[in-house]
Amino acid sequence: MMATSAQPITQLLRAWEAGDEAARDSVVNLVYQQVRAIAASSLRGAPGATLTPTEVAHEALMRLLDTDAAWEDRRHFFHVVAQATRQILVDAARRRQAGKRGGSVERVEISAAAEQLPAEDVDTQLLRVDDALAELGRTDQRRARTVELVYFGGFSRAEIAAALEVSEGTVDRDLRLARAWLRVAMEA
């Protein structure tokens, strides 16, 4: 996922933070394809979504460009991308559900699987997952962050382990326990 070299991105993030607009543009150019891949990965898990990977990537980058975040490094940047991607998908699901209660929303199908599930069910499920993940985050932030990095960030086990400063075995255990916890929370 994060194949782009860490050193130049981290240096560019620091320059951007110091106010260098050219560095900001360079970061966007360097990471665009990775951000789009993150968006595509997230959308594969959300059949019935009405956004394209390009739209999600553009929205995520626009949100990042509008922030005054103090970037620690490349990993931190991509973690924020994962959070932005999750929020974009949740916001879109909420808008679609609100549209069903009185407004009109133009649908753009992104996969054949979308035809098999009514969008309302997908939106409801995504919102329930978001609520359950937020609840998990209140009791166990590391496990919630691990799930977010995998499903909304496209991080590998090794990348998650490095980002969270834990072993890959811990990442595996956290994912197993978080999935079980989320499954129970979703059934309740």
XYZ file of N, CA and C in Angstrom:
564
model
N 0.833 -1.195 0.000
C 0.000 0.000 0.000
C 0.863 1.238 0.000
N 1.746 1.361 0.965
C 2.514 2.591 1.104
C 3.886 2.451 0.460
N 3.920 2.201 -0.850
C 5.171 1.957 -1.544
C 5.987 3.230 -1.732
N 5.354 4.376 -1.738
C 6.073 5.626 -1.921
C 7.080 5.788 -0.795
N 8.294 6.198 -1.164
C 9.385 6.321 -0.204
C 9.021 7.239 0.960
N 9.364 6.787 2.164
C 9.017 7.539 3.377
C 9.797 8.836 3.480
N 11.066 8.805 3.156
C 11.922 9.970 3.368
C 11.424 11.206 2.622
N 11.217 11.150 1.301
C 10.764 12.373 0.614
C 9.402 12.854 1.094
N 8.482 11.944 1.362
C 7.152 12.368 1.793
C 7.230 13.029 3.158
N 7.974 12.431 4.072
C 8.104 13.023 5.402
C 8.733 14.407 5.306
N 9.768 14.546 4.489
C 10.409 15.862 4.312
C 9.435 16.860 3.697
N 8.673 16.417 2.709
C 7.696 17.301 2.074
C 6.580 17.681 3.048
N 6.148 16.732 3.883
C 5.116 17.042 4.877
C 5.606 18.107 5.851
N 6.862 18.007 6.250
C 7.434 19.019 7.153
C 7.498 20.386 6.468
N 7.891 20.391 5.195
C 7.955 21.649 4.445
C 6.552 22.232 4.269
N 5.583 21.378 3.991
C 4.188 21.818 3.845
C 3.731 22.443 5.155
N 4.028 21.765 6.257
C 3.635 22.271 7.569
C 4.252 23.651 7.834
N 5.435 23.882 7.269
C 6.111 25.170 7.444
C 5.577 26.229 6.483
N 4.601 25.852 5.636
C 3.972 26.829 4.763
C 4.386 26.774 3.305
N 5.160 25.786 2.920
C 5.641 25.663 1.542
C 4.529 25.057 0.662
N 3.908 25.897 -0.153
C 2.806 25.445 -1.025
C 3.288 24.459 -2.084
N 4.504 24.640 -2.580
C 5.051 23.719 -3.584
C 5.215 22.321 -2.976
N 5.604 22.264 -1.706
C 5.737 20.969 -1.031
C 4.373 20.295 -0.913
N 3.346 21.084 -0.597
C 1.982 20.536 -0.511
C 1.576 19.916 -1.841
N 1.822 20.641 -2.937
C 1.482 20.115 -4.265
C 2.278 18.861 -4.592
N 3.538 18.818 -4.176
C 4.369 17.636 -4.418
C 3.845 16.434 -3.649
N 3.407 16.650 -2.407
C 2.833 15.553 -1.616
C 1.615 14.994 -2.335
N 0.739 15.872 -2.772
C -0.475 15.422 -3.456
C -0.109 14.613 -4.695
N 0.838 15.092 -5.481
C 1.248 14.372 -6.692
C 1.859 13.010 -6.367
N 2.642 12.948 -5.299
C 3.293 11.691 -4.923
C 2.312 10.653 -4.376
N 1.298 11.084 -3.661
C 0.423 10.131 -2.959
C -0.918 9.899 -3.644
N -1.216 10.624 -4.698
C -2.551 10.534 -5.302
C -2.943 9.091 -5.632
N -2.084 8.356 -6.327
C -2.447 6.994 -6.731
C -2.658 6.092 -5.512
N -1.867 6.297 -4.451
C -2.049 5.497 -3.241
C -3.367 5.848 -2.556
N -3.711 7.116 -2.517
C -4.977 7.533 -1.904
C -6.144 6.963 -2.709
N -6.024 6.961 -4.032
C -7.071 6.390 -4.866
C -7.182 4.880 -4.631
N -6.044 4.205 -4.454
C -6.058 2.770 -4.164
C -6.721 2.494 -2.813
N -6.463 3.343 -1.832
C -7.110 3.218 -0.526
C -8.621 3.348 -0.700
N -9.035 4.335 -1.484
C -10.468 4.553 -1.721
C -11.084 3.346 -2.424
N -10.397 2.823 -3.436
C -10.921 1.660 -4.169
C -11.048 0.463 -3.241
N -10.055 0.266 -2.384
C -10.102 -0.842 -1.431
C -11.273 -0.688 -0.473
N -11.493 0.502 0.014
C -12.601 0.751 0.939
C -13.946 0.544 0.262
N -14.053 0.938 -0.986
C -15.324 0.806 -1.703
C -15.623 -0.638 -2.070
N -14.596 -1.468 -2.227
C -14.838 -2.892 -2.509
C -15.604 -3.532 -1.367
N -15.415 -3.031 -0.166
C -16.126 -3.580 0.981
C -17.476 -2.941 1.205
N -17.884 -2.030 0.300
C -19.159 -1.321 0.474
C -19.972 -1.373 -0.806
N -20.459 -2.568 -1.189
C -21.277 -2.640 -2.390
C -22.507 -1.760 -2.237
N -22.861 -1.106 -3.314
C -24.014 -0.214 -3.262
C -23.622 1.228 -3.014
N -22.352 1.467 -2.755
C -21.895 2.844 -2.547
C -22.094 3.629 -3.836
N -22.354 4.888 -3.699
C -22.646 5.710 -4.880
C -21.461 6.569 -5.285
N -20.329 6.366 -4.669
C -19.131 7.131 -4.988
C -18.147 6.265 -5.758
N -17.313 6.903 -6.546
C -16.247 6.193 -7.238
C -14.957 6.372 -6.447
N -13.962 5.510 -6.663
C -12.680 5.685 -5.979
C -12.067 7.067 -6.243
N -12.226 7.562 -7.447
C -11.683 8.885 -7.776
C -12.359 9.971 -6.952
N -13.677 9.889 -6.814
C -14.395 10.887 -6.019
C -13.966 10.843 -4.551
N -13.822 9.640 -4.015
C -13.413 9.512 -2.618
C -11.988 10.032 -2.443
N -11.097 9.684 -3.368
C -9.710 10.156 -3.280
C -9.652 11.675 -3.339
N -10.393 12.267 -4.258
C -10.397 13.733 -4.371
C -10.938 14.377 -3.095
N -12.025 13.835 -2.570
C -12.612 14.393 -1.353
C -11.650 14.245 -0.172
N -11.005 13.083 -0.056
C -10.053 12.870 1.041
C -8.891 13.855 0.941
N -8.365 14.020 -0.260
C -7.250 14.962 -0.427
C -7.695 16.402 -0.181
N -8.901 16.742 -0.595
C -9.394 18.106 -0.336
C -9.511 18.350 1.170
N -9.996 17.350 1.899
C -10.098 17.501 3.351
C -8.712 17.664 3.981
N -7.745 16.917 3.466
C -6.389 17.022 4.002
C -5.755 18.365 3.665
N -6.065 18.872 2.484
C -5.508 20.167 2.082
C -6.101 21.303 2.902
N -7.313 21.103 3.392
C -7.979 22.149 4.184
C -7.641 22.089 5.672
N -6.799 21.160 6.058
C -6.489 21.012 7.476
C -5.141 21.646 7.813
N -4.991 21.996 9.056
C -3.718 22.526 9.545
C -3.019 21.480 10.400
N -3.138 20.224 10.000
C -2.575 19.128 10.793
C -1.057 19.241 10.878
N -0.529 18.810 11.983
C 0.918 18.712 12.167
C 1.289 17.263 11.845
N 1.779 17.029 10.653
C 2.067 15.673 10.194
C 3.315 15.153 10.890
N 3.194 14.009 11.554
C 4.347 13.393 12.205
C 5.273 12.775 11.160
N 4.676 12.031 10.241
C 5.439 11.360 9.197
C 4.462 10.794 8.176
N 4.988 10.019 7.249
C 4.192 9.421 6.179
C 3.089 8.515 6.742
N 3.433 7.702 7.739
C 2.428 6.797 8.327
C 1.258 7.589 8.910
N 1.572 8.654 9.627
C 0.525 9.488 10.212
C -0.353 10.062 9.109
N 0.257 10.532 8.042
C -0.485 11.088 6.911
C -1.469 10.049 6.370
N -1.002 8.826 6.137
C -1.878 7.809 5.571
C -2.926 7.330 6.584
N -2.627 7.404 7.858
C -3.656 7.095 8.851
C -4.775 8.124 8.773
N -4.420 9.383 8.620
C -5.430 10.436 8.484
C -6.218 10.234 7.188
N -5.558 9.767 6.132
C -6.267 9.437 4.883
C -7.304 8.346 5.156
N -6.931 7.319 5.922
C -7.873 6.238 6.252
C -9.063 6.777 7.029
N -8.808 7.655 7.985
C -9.905 8.252 8.755
C -10.807 9.089 7.855
N -10.207 9.868 6.954
C -11.001 10.706 6.050
C -11.846 9.830 5.126
N -11.263 8.739 4.636
C -12.000 7.831 3.752
C -13.199 7.239 4.479
N -12.982 6.792 5.700
C -14.089 6.242 6.499
C -15.184 7.287 6.661
N -14.811 8.510 7.004
C -15.801 9.556 7.240
C -16.553 9.914 5.961
N -15.865 9.924 4.837
C -16.511 10.223 3.562
C -17.566 9.164 3.247
N -17.229 7.891 3.438
C -18.188 6.818 3.164
C -19.382 6.887 4.110
N -19.126 7.180 5.375
C -20.217 7.292 6.350
C -21.093 8.499 6.020
N -20.479 9.639 5.693
C -21.261 10.829 5.327
C -22.131 10.565 4.101
N -21.573 9.856 3.113
C -22.346 9.542 1.902
C -23.527 8.641 2.241
N -23.310 7.651 3.106
C -24.404 6.762 3.511
C -25.493 7.547 4.234
N -25.093 8.468 5.095
C -26.083 9.290 5.803
C -26.866 10.167 4.827
N -26.190 10.736 3.850
C -26.891 11.569 2.855
C -27.891 10.743 2.054
N -27.484 9.526 1.669
C -28.403 8.673 0.906
C -29.617 8.319 1.751
N -29.397 8.010 3.016
C -30.531 7.674 3.876
C -31.427 8.887 4.075
N -30.846 10.053 4.224
C -31.655 11.271 4.358
C -32.423 11.524 3.072
N -31.804 11.250 1.924
C -32.473 11.426 0.635
C -33.662 10.512 0.476
N -33.582 9.332 1.042
C -34.697 8.382 0.964
C -35.880 8.836 1.801
N -35.617 9.730 2.752
C -36.698 10.229 3.599
C -37.309 11.510 3.045
N -36.957 11.880 1.815
C -37.613 13.064 1.294
C -36.885 13.743 0.160
N -35.597 13.537 0.046
C -34.848 14.177 -1.028
C -34.613 13.199 -2.150
N -33.923 13.636 -3.185
C -33.583 12.724 -4.270
C -32.070 12.682 -4.379
N -31.549 11.489 -4.596
C -30.119 11.288 -4.706
C -29.853 10.524 -5.989
N -28.953 11.020 -6.802
C -28.583 10.324 -8.021
C -27.647 9.188 -7.660
N -27.944 7.976 -8.139
C -27.115 6.820 -7.815
C -26.159 6.516 -8.956
N -24.931 6.212 -8.606
C -23.930 5.757 -9.558
C -23.408 4.438 -9.019
N -23.780 3.328 -9.655
C -23.374 2.016 -9.170
C -21.898 1.794 -9.459
N -21.188 1.189 -8.511
C -19.765 0.974 -8.707
C -19.395 -0.494 -8.873
N -20.337 -1.405 -8.666
C -20.003 -2.813 -8.872
C -21.274 -3.606 -9.147
N -21.081 -4.780 -9.736
C -22.225 -5.649 -10.003
C -22.843 -6.129 -8.698
N -22.044 -6.239 -7.666
C -22.552 -6.675 -6.364
C -23.563 -5.693 -5.814
N -23.477 -4.450 -6.214
C -24.386 -3.432 -5.701
C -25.829 -3.741 -6.074
N -26.014 -4.413 -7.201
C -27.375 -4.724 -7.641
C -28.024 -5.787 -6.757
N -27.221 -6.562 -6.042
C -27.749 -7.643 -5.230
C -28.236 -7.164 -3.863
N -27.741 -6.025 -3.393
C -28.134 -5.517 -2.091
C -28.815 -4.168 -2.241
N -29.947 -3.964 -1.622
C -30.549 -2.641 -1.644
C -29.618 -1.645 -0.964
N -29.501 -0.452 -1.521
C -28.582 0.552 -0.985
C -28.912 0.879 0.471
N -30.192 0.870 0.820
C -30.565 1.186 2.193
C -29.939 0.196 3.161
N -29.935 -1.105 2.797
C -29.325 -2.115 3.658
C -27.822 -1.873 3.782
N -27.168 -1.564 2.669
C -25.734 -1.292 2.686
C -25.445 -0.054 3.521
N -26.207 1.004 3.324
C -25.999 2.233 4.083
C -26.217 1.996 5.571
N -27.286 1.288 5.899
C -27.573 0.988 7.292
C -26.445 0.176 7.898
N -25.960 -0.797 7.149
C -24.871 -1.632 7.640
C -23.601 -0.799 7.844
N -23.268 0.064 6.898
C -22.082 0.905 7.040
C -22.197 1.820 8.255
N -23.360 2.390 8.459
C -23.557 3.257 9.620
C -23.469 2.461 10.931
N -23.993 1.245 10.921
C -23.891 0.404 12.112
C -22.439 0.016 12.385
N -21.689 -0.289 11.329
C -20.267 -0.601 11.489
C -19.539 0.618 12.048
N -19.833 1.792 11.519
C -19.181 3.017 12.004
C -19.500 3.241 13.479
N -20.752 3.079 13.860
C -21.137 3.247 15.270
C -20.429 2.220 16.154
N -20.404 0.966 15.691
C -19.761 -0.089 16.479
C -18.254 0.160 16.581
N -17.644 0.622 15.496
C -16.213 0.918 15.515
C -15.911 2.092 16.449
N -16.785 3.083 16.458
C -16.616 4.207 17.389
C -16.748 3.728 18.834
N -17.699 2.814 19.079
C -17.867 2.267 20.434
C -16.642 1.459 20.837
N -16.125 0.640 19.912
C -14.910 -0.114 20.192
C -13.753 0.843 20.496
N -13.683 1.948 19.772
C -12.628 2.929 19.995
C -12.678 3.545 21.385
N -13.862 3.636 21.961
C -13.976 4.179 23.321
C -13.413 3.211 24.358
N -13.467 1.907 24.069
C -12.970 0.927 25.034
C -11.591 0.385 24.671
N -11.258 0.363 23.380
C -9.957 -0.174 22.956
C -9.520 0.529 21.681
N -8.842 1.635 21.842
C -8.456 2.459 20.693
C -7.542 1.727 19.725
N -6.602 0.937 20.242
C -5.660 0.267 19.342
C -6.380 -0.706 18.416
N -7.310 -1.481 18.956
C -8.030 -2.439 18.104
C -8.907 -1.711 17.086
N -9.548 -0.642 17.509
C -10.368 0.139 16.567
C -9.493 0.741 15.476
N -8.339 1.247 15.856
C -7.431 1.839 14.874
C -6.903 0.772 13.918
N -6.643 -0.423 14.440
C -6.178 -1.527 13.590
C -7.223 -1.852 12.531
N -8.468 -1.970 12.934
C -9.549 -2.243 11.981
C -9.636 -1.116 10.945
N -9.570 0.111 11.399
C -9.658 1.254 10.495
C -8.506 1.240 9.487
N -7.300 0.944 9.944
C -6.144 0.924 9.048
C -6.244 -0.181 8.004
N -6.813 -1.327 8.400
C -6.968 -2.426 7.448
C -8.064 -2.114 6.432
N -9.257 -1.788 6.915
C -10.417 -1.703 6.038
C -10.608 -0.351 5.364
N -10.159 0.714 5.981
C -10.336 2.026 5.376
C -9.019 2.616 4.900
N -7.898 1.990 5.264
C -6.595 2.502 4.872
C -5.820 1.584 3.960
N -6.213 0.317 3.903
C -5.517 -0.618 3.037
C -4.118 -0.971 3.527
N -3.825 -0.750 4.810
C -2.506 -1.045 5.353
C -2.295 -2.557 5.432
N -1.058 -2.987 5.270
C -0.705 -4.392 5.463
C -0.471 -4.633 6.954
N -0.374 -5.900 7.339
C -0.099 -6.235 8.737
C 1.206 -5.596 9.191
N 2.237 -5.672 8.358
C 3.548 -5.112 8.716
C 3.463 -3.599 8.894
N 2.716 -2.934 8.024
C 2.574 -1.478 8.122
C 1.808 -1.085 9.385
N 0.792 -1.862 9.717
C 0.033 -1.582 10.947
C 0.925 -1.794 12.160
N 1.670 -2.886 12.154
C 2.570 -3.163 13.272
C 3.563 -2.022 13.457
N 4.125 -1.540 12.366
C 5.086 -0.432 12.460
C 4.397 0.847 12.932
N 3.213 1.128 12.392
C 2.505 2.362 12.753
C 2.093 2.368 14.222
N 1.688 1.208 14.740
C 1.210 1.120 16.117
C 2.304 0.679 17.092
N 3.479 0.383 16.527
C 4.626 -0.044 17.329
C 4.309 -1.290 18.153
N 3.745 -2.283 17.458
C 3.451 -3.585 18.053
C 3.940 -4.660 17.084
N 3.892 -5.924 17.509
C 4.297 -7.012 16.621
C 3.167 -7.354 15.653
N 3.521 -8.060 14.581
C 2.498 -8.505 13.629
C 1.556 -9.505 14.293
N 2.062 -10.290 15.231
C 1.207 -11.202 15.987
C 0.156 -10.446 16.785
N 0.557 -9.324 17.366
C -0.405 -8.487 18.103
C -1.451 -7.937 17.161
N -1.031 -7.533 15.956
C -1.983 -7.039 14.951
C -2.993 -8.133 14.622
N -2.497 -9.358 14.399
C -3.400 -10.479 14.095
C -4.392 -10.721 15.231
N -3.907 -10.736 16.470
C -4.801 -10.938 17.617
C -5.806 -9.804 17.733
N -5.318 -8.571 17.572
C -6.227 -7.427 17.654
C -7.316 -7.511 16.595
N -6.949 -7.900 15.385
C -7.953 -8.017 14.313
C -8.969 -9.111 14.627
N -8.491 -10.269 15.093
C -9.426 -11.354 15.436
C -10.390 -10.912 16.525
N -9.858 -10.323 17.590
C -10.707 -9.896 18.703
C -11.637 -8.755 18.296
N -11.127 -7.814 17.505
C -11.962 -6.690 17.067
C -13.088 -7.185 16.162
N -12.779 -8.102 15.245
C -13.830 -8.645 14.368
C -14.906 -9.349 15.180
N -14.474 -10.151 16.164
C -15.449 -10.842 17.011
C -16.287 -9.841 17.790
N -15.645 -8.841 18.352
C -16.357 -7.812 19.111
C -17.352 -7.077 18.211
N -16.901 -6.710 17.014
C -17.788 -5.994 16.087
C -18.956 -6.871 15.649
N -18.690 -8.159 15.434
C -19.771 -9.070 15.030
C -20.846 -9.114 16.110
N -20.436 -9.235 17.368
C -21.398 -9.260 18.481
C -22.128 -7.925 18.558
N -21.396 -6.823 18.436
C -22.011 -5.487 18.513
C -22.998 -5.285 17.370
N -22.706 -5.809 16.199
C -23.586 -5.646 15.047
C -24.857 -6.485 15.193
N -24.756 -7.617 15.864
C -25.914 -8.481 16.050
C -26.840 -7.957 17.133
N -26.321 -7.151 18.040
C -27.131 -6.650 19.157
C -28.149 -5.631 18.683
